[in-house]
mmCIF file of C-alpha atoms in Angstrom:
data_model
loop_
_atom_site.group_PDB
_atom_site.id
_atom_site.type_symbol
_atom_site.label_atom_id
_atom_site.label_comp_id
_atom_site.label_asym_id
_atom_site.label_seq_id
_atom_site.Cartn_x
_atom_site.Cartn_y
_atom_site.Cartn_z
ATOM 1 C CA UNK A 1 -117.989 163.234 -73.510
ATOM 2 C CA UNK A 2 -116.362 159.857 -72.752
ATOM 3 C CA UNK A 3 -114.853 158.208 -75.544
ATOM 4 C CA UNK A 4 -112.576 155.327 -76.225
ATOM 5 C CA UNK A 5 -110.230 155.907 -79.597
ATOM 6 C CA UNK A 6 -106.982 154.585 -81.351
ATOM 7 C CA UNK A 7 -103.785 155.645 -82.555
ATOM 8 C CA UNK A 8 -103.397 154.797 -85.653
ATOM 9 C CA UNK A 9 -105.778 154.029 -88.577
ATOM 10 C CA UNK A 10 -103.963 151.831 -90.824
ATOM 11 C CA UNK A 11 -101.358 149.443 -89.566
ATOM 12 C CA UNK A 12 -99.349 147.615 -92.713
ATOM 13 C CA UNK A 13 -97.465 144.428 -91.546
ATOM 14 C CA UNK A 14 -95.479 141.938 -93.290
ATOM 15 C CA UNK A 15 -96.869 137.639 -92.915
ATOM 16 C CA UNK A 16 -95.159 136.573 -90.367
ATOM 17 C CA UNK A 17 -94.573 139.430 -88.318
ATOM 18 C CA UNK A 18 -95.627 140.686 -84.596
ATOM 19 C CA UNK A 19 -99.050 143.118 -84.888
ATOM 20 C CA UNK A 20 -100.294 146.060 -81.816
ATOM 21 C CA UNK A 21 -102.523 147.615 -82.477
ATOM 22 C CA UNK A 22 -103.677 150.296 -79.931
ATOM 23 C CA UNK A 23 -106.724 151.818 -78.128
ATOM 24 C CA UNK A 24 -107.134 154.623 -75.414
ATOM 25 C CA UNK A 25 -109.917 155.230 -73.889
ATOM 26 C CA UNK A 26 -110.793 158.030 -71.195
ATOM 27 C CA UNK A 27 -113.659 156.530 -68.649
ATOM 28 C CA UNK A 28 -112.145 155.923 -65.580
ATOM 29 C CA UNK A 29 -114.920 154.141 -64.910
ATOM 30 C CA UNK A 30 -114.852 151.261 -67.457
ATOM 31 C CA UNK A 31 -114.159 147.885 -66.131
ATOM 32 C CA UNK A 32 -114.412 145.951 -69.037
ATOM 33 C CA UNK A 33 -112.657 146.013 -72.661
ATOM 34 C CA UNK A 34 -112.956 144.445 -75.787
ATOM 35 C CA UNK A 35 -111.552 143.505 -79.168
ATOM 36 C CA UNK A 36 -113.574 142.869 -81.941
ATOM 37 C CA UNK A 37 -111.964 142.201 -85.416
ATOM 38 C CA UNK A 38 -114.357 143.547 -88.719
ATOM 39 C CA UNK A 39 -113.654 141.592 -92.154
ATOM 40 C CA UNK A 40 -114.879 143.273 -95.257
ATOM 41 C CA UNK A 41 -118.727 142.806 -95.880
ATOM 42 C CA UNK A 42 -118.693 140.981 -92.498
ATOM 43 C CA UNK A 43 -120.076 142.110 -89.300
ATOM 44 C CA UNK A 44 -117.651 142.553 -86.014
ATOM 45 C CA UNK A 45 -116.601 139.409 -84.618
ATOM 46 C CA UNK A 46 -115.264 139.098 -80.591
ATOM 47 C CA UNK A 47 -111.627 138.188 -80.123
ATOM 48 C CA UNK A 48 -110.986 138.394 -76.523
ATOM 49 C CA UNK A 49 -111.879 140.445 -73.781
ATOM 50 C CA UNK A 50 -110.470 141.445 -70.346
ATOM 51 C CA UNK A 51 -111.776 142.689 -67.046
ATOM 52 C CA UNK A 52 -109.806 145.970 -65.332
ATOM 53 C CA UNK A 53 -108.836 143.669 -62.485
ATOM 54 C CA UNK A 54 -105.978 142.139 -64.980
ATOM 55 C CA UNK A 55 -103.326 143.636 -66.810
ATOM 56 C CA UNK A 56 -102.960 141.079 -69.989
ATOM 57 C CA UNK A 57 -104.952 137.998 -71.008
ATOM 58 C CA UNK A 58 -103.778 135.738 -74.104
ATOM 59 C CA UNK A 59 -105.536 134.030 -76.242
ATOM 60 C CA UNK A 60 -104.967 131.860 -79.313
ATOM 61 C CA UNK A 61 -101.762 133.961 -81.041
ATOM 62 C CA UNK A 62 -103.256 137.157 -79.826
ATOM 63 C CA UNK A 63 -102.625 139.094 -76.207
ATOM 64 C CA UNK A 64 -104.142 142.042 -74.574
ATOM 65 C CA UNK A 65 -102.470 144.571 -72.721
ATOM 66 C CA UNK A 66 -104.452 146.448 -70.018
ATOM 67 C CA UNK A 67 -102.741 150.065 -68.860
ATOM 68 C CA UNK A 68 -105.435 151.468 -66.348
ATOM 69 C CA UNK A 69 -102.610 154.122 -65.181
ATOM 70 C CA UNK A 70 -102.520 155.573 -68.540
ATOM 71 C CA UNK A 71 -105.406 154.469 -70.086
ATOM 72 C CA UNK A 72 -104.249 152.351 -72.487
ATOM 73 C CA UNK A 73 -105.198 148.701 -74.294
ATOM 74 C CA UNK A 74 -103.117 147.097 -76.709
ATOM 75 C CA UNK A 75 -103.985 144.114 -78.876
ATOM 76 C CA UNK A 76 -101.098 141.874 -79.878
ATOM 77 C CA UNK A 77 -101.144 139.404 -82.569
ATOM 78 C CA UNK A 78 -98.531 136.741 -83.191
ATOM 79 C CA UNK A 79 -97.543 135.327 -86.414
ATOM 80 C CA UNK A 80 -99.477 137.696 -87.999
ATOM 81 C CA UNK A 81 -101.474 136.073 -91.278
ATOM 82 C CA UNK A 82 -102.813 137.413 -94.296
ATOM 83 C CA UNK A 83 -106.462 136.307 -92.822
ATOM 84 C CA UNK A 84 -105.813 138.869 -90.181
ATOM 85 C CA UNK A 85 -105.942 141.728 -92.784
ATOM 86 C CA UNK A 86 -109.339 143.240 -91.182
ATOM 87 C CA UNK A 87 -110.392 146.492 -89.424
ATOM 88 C CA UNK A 88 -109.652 145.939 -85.281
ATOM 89 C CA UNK A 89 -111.905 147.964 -82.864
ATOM 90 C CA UNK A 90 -111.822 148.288 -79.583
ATOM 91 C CA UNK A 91 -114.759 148.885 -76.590
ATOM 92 C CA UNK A 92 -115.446 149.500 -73.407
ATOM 93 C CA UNK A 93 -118.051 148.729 -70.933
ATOM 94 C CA UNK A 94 -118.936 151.887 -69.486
ATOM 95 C CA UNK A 95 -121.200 151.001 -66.527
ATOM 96 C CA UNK A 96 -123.816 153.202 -67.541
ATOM 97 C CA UNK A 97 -125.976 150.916 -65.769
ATOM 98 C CA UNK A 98 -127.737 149.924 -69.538
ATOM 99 C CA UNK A 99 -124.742 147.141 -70.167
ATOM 100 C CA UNK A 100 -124.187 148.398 -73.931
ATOM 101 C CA UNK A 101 -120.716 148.868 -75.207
ATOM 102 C CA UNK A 102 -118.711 151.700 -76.633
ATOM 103 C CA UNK A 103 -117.052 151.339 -79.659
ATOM 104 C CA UNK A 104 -114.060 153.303 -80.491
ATOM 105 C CA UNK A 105 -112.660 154.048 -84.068
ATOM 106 C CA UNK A 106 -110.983 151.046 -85.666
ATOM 107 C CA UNK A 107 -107.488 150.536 -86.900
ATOM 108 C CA UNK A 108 -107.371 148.822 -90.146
ATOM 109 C CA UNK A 109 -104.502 145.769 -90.607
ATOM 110 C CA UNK A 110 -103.334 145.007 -93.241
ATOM 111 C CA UNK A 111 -100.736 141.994 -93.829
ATOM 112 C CA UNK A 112 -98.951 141.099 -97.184
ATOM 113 C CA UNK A 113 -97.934 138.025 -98.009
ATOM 114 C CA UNK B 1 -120.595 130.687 -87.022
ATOM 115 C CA UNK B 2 -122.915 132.737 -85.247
ATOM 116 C CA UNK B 3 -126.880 132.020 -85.430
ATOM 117 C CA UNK B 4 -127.689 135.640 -86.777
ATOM 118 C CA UNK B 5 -129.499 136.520 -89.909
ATOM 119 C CA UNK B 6 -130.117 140.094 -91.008
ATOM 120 C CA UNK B 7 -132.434 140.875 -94.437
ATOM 121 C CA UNK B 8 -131.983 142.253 -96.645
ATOM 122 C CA UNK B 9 -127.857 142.577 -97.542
ATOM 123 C CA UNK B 10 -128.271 145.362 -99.558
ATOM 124 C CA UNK B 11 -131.409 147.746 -100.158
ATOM 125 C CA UNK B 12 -131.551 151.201 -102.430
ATOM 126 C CA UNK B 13 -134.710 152.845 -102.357
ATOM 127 C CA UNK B 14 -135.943 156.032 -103.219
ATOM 128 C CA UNK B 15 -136.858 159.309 -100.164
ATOM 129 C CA UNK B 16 -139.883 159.050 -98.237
ATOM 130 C CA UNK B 17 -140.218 155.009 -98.561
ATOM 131 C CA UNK B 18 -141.025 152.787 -95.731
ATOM 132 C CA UNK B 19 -138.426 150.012 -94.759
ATOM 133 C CA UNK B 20 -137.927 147.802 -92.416
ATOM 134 C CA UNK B 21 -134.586 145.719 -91.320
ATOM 135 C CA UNK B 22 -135.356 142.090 -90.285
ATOM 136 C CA UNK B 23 -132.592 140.876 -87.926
ATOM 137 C CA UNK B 24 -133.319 137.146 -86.753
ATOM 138 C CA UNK B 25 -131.144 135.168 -83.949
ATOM 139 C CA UNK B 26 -131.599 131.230 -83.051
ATOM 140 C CA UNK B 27 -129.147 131.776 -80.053
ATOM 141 C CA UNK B 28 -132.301 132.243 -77.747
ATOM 142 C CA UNK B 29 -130.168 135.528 -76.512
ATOM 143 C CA UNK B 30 -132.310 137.845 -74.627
ATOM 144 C CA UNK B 31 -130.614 141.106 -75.447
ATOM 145 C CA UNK B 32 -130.831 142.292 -79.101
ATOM 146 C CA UNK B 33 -129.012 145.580 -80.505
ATOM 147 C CA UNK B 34 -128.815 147.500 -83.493
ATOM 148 C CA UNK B 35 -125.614 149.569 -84.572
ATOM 149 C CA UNK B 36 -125.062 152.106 -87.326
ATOM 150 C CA UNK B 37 -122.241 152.095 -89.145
ATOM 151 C CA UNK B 38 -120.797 154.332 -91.844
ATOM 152 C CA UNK B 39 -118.041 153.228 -93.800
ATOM 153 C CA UNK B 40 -113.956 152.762 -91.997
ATOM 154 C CA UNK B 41 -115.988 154.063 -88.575
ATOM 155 C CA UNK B 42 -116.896 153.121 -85.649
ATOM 156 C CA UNK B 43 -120.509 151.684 -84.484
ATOM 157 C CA UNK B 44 -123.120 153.836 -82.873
ATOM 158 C CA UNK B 45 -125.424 151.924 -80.840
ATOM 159 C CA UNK B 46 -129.402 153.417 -81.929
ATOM 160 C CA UNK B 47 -131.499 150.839 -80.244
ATOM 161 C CA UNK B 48 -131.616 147.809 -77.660
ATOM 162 C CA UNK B 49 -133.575 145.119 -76.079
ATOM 163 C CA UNK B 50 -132.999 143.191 -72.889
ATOM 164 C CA UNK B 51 -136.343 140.905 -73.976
ATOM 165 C CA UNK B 52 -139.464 140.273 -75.216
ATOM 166 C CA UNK B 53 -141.654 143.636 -74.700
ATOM 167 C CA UNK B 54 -138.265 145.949 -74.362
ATOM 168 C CA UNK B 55 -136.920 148.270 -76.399
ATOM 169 C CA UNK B 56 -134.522 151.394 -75.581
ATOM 170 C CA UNK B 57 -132.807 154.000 -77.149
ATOM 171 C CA UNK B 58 -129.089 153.978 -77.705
ATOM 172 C CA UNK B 59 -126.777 156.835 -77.907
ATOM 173 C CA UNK B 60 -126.896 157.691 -80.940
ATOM 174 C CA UNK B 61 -130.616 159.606 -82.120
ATOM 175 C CA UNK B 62 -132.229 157.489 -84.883
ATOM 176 C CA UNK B 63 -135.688 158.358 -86.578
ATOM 177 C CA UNK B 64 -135.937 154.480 -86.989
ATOM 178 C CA UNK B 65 -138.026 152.374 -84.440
ATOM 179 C CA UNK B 66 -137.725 148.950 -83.409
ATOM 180 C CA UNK B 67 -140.138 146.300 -81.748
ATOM 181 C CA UNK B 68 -139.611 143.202 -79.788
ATOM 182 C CA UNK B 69 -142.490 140.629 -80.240
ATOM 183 C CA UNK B 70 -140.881 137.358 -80.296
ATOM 184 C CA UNK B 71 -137.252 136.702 -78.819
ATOM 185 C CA UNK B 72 -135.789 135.721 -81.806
ATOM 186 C CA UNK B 73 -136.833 138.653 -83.900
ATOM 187 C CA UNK B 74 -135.593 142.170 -83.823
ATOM 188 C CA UNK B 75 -137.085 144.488 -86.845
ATOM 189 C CA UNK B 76 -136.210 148.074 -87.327
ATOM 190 C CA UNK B 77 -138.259 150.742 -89.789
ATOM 191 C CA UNK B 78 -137.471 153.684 -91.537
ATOM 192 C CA UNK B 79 -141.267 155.297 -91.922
ATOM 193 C CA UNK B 80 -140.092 157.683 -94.638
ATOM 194 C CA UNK B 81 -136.308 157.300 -95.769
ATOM 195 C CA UNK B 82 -134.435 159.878 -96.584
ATOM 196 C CA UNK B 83 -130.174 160.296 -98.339
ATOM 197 C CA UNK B 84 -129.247 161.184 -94.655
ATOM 198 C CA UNK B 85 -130.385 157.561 -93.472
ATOM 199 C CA UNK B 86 -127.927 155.678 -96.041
ATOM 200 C CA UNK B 87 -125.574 153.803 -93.826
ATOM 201 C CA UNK B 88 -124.880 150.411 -92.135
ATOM 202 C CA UNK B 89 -126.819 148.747 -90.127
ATOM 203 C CA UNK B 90 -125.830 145.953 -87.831
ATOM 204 C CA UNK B 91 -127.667 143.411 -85.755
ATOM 205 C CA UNK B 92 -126.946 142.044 -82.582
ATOM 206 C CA UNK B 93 -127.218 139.855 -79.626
ATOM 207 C CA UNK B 94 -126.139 138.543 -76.474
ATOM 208 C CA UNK B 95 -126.935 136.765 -73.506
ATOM 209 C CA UNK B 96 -127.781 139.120 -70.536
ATOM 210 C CA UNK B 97 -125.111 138.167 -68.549
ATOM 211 C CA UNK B 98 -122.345 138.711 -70.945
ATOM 212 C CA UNK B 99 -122.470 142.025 -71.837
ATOM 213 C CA UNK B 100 -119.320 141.700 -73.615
ATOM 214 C CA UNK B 101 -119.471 139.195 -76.650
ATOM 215 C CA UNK B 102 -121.777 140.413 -78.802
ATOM 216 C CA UNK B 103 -122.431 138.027 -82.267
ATOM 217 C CA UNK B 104 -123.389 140.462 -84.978
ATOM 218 C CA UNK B 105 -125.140 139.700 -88.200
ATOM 219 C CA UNK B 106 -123.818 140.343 -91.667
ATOM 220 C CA UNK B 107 -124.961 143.962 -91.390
ATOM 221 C CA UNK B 108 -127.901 145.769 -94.058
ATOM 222 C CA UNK B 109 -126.225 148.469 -96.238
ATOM 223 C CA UNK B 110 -128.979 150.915 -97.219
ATOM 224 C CA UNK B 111 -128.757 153.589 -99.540
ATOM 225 C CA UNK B 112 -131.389 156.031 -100.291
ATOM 226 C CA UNK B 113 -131.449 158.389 -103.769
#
């Protein structure tokens, strides 16, 4: 069936350092993607969010990338900090016509000091 | 901070108990979600609101059941527990016209012996 997935599980960074972290999904049909960073013990928590009619957004330090051609969403983070060290997932609307979100497997940052 | 309470945090009960999941939200959001969640994976949506009265099945087959009396409150029971149900279980809700941003709860981890 549809799905929307990532690359890589576990991204190790260094503070201070440039973070992607990468999603693709495979419904053509999605219009609507989201990050949502997960902190241990915590539940997910929105980050930013952008429509297929756009190809990147920013937000505070972080940017998403938008690659309908290939299917592709990237989520960049700036300056990375040690308080980004959390699991990132991404998910897609899929216009199923019930409004609920997909959620595909998360990536896990971590950052060292 | 979101305006999202689930109880209890943690629960471990023994097969073929009754449970139930209190998820509370002072947001006034309409539409109310619950996820499963097994450790470093993804979320599986298992049941949704859009109101008071409303309840739906999400992708994922659950043996739990939810109800929707009062806006603010979103239970979900376990009749008879059993090992296979130990998991995470997340709360949510949005407003119905942002389908995107969801503000989760803290999550209930569950374990059943």
């Amino acid at each position: 069936g549809e799905s929307v997935g990532l690359h890589l599980p576990t991204l190790s960074v260094q503070e201070g350092d440039n973070s992607i972290i990468n999603c693709a999904y495979s419904n053509s049909a999605s219009d609507y993607f989201i990050w949502y960073k997960q902190e241990s013990g915590k539940g997910p928590q929105f980050i930013i969010d952008i429509r297929s009619n756009m190809d990147k957004r920013q937000g505070q330090r972080v940017t998403v990338l938008l690659n309908k051609t290939v299917k592709h969403l990237s989520l960049q983070i700036a300056a990375t900090q040690p308080g980004d060290s959390a699991v990132y997932f991404c998910a897609e609307n899929s216009n199923s016509g019930y409004s609920t979100l997909t959620f595909g497997k998360g990536t896990m940052l971590l950052v060292s000091p | 901070e979101a305006d999202i309470y689930q109880t209890p945090r943690y629960l471990v009960i023994g097969t073929g108990k009754k449970i139930t999941l209190e998820c509370s939200q002072t947001m006034g959001h309409d539409k109310m979600y619950w996820y499963q969640q097994d450790p470093g994976m993804e979320l599986h949506l298992i049941h949704y609101s859009y109101g008071v009265n409303s309840t739906e099945k999400g992708d994922l087959s659950s043996e739990s059941t939810v109800s929707r009396i009062r806006t603010e409150h979103f239970p979900l029971t376990l009749e008879s527990a059993r090992p296979s149900h130990t998991s995470q279980y997340l709360c949510a809700s949005s407003r119905l016209a942002q389908t995107g941003e969801l503000f989760f709860g803290e999550g209930s981890r569950l374990t059943v012996l």
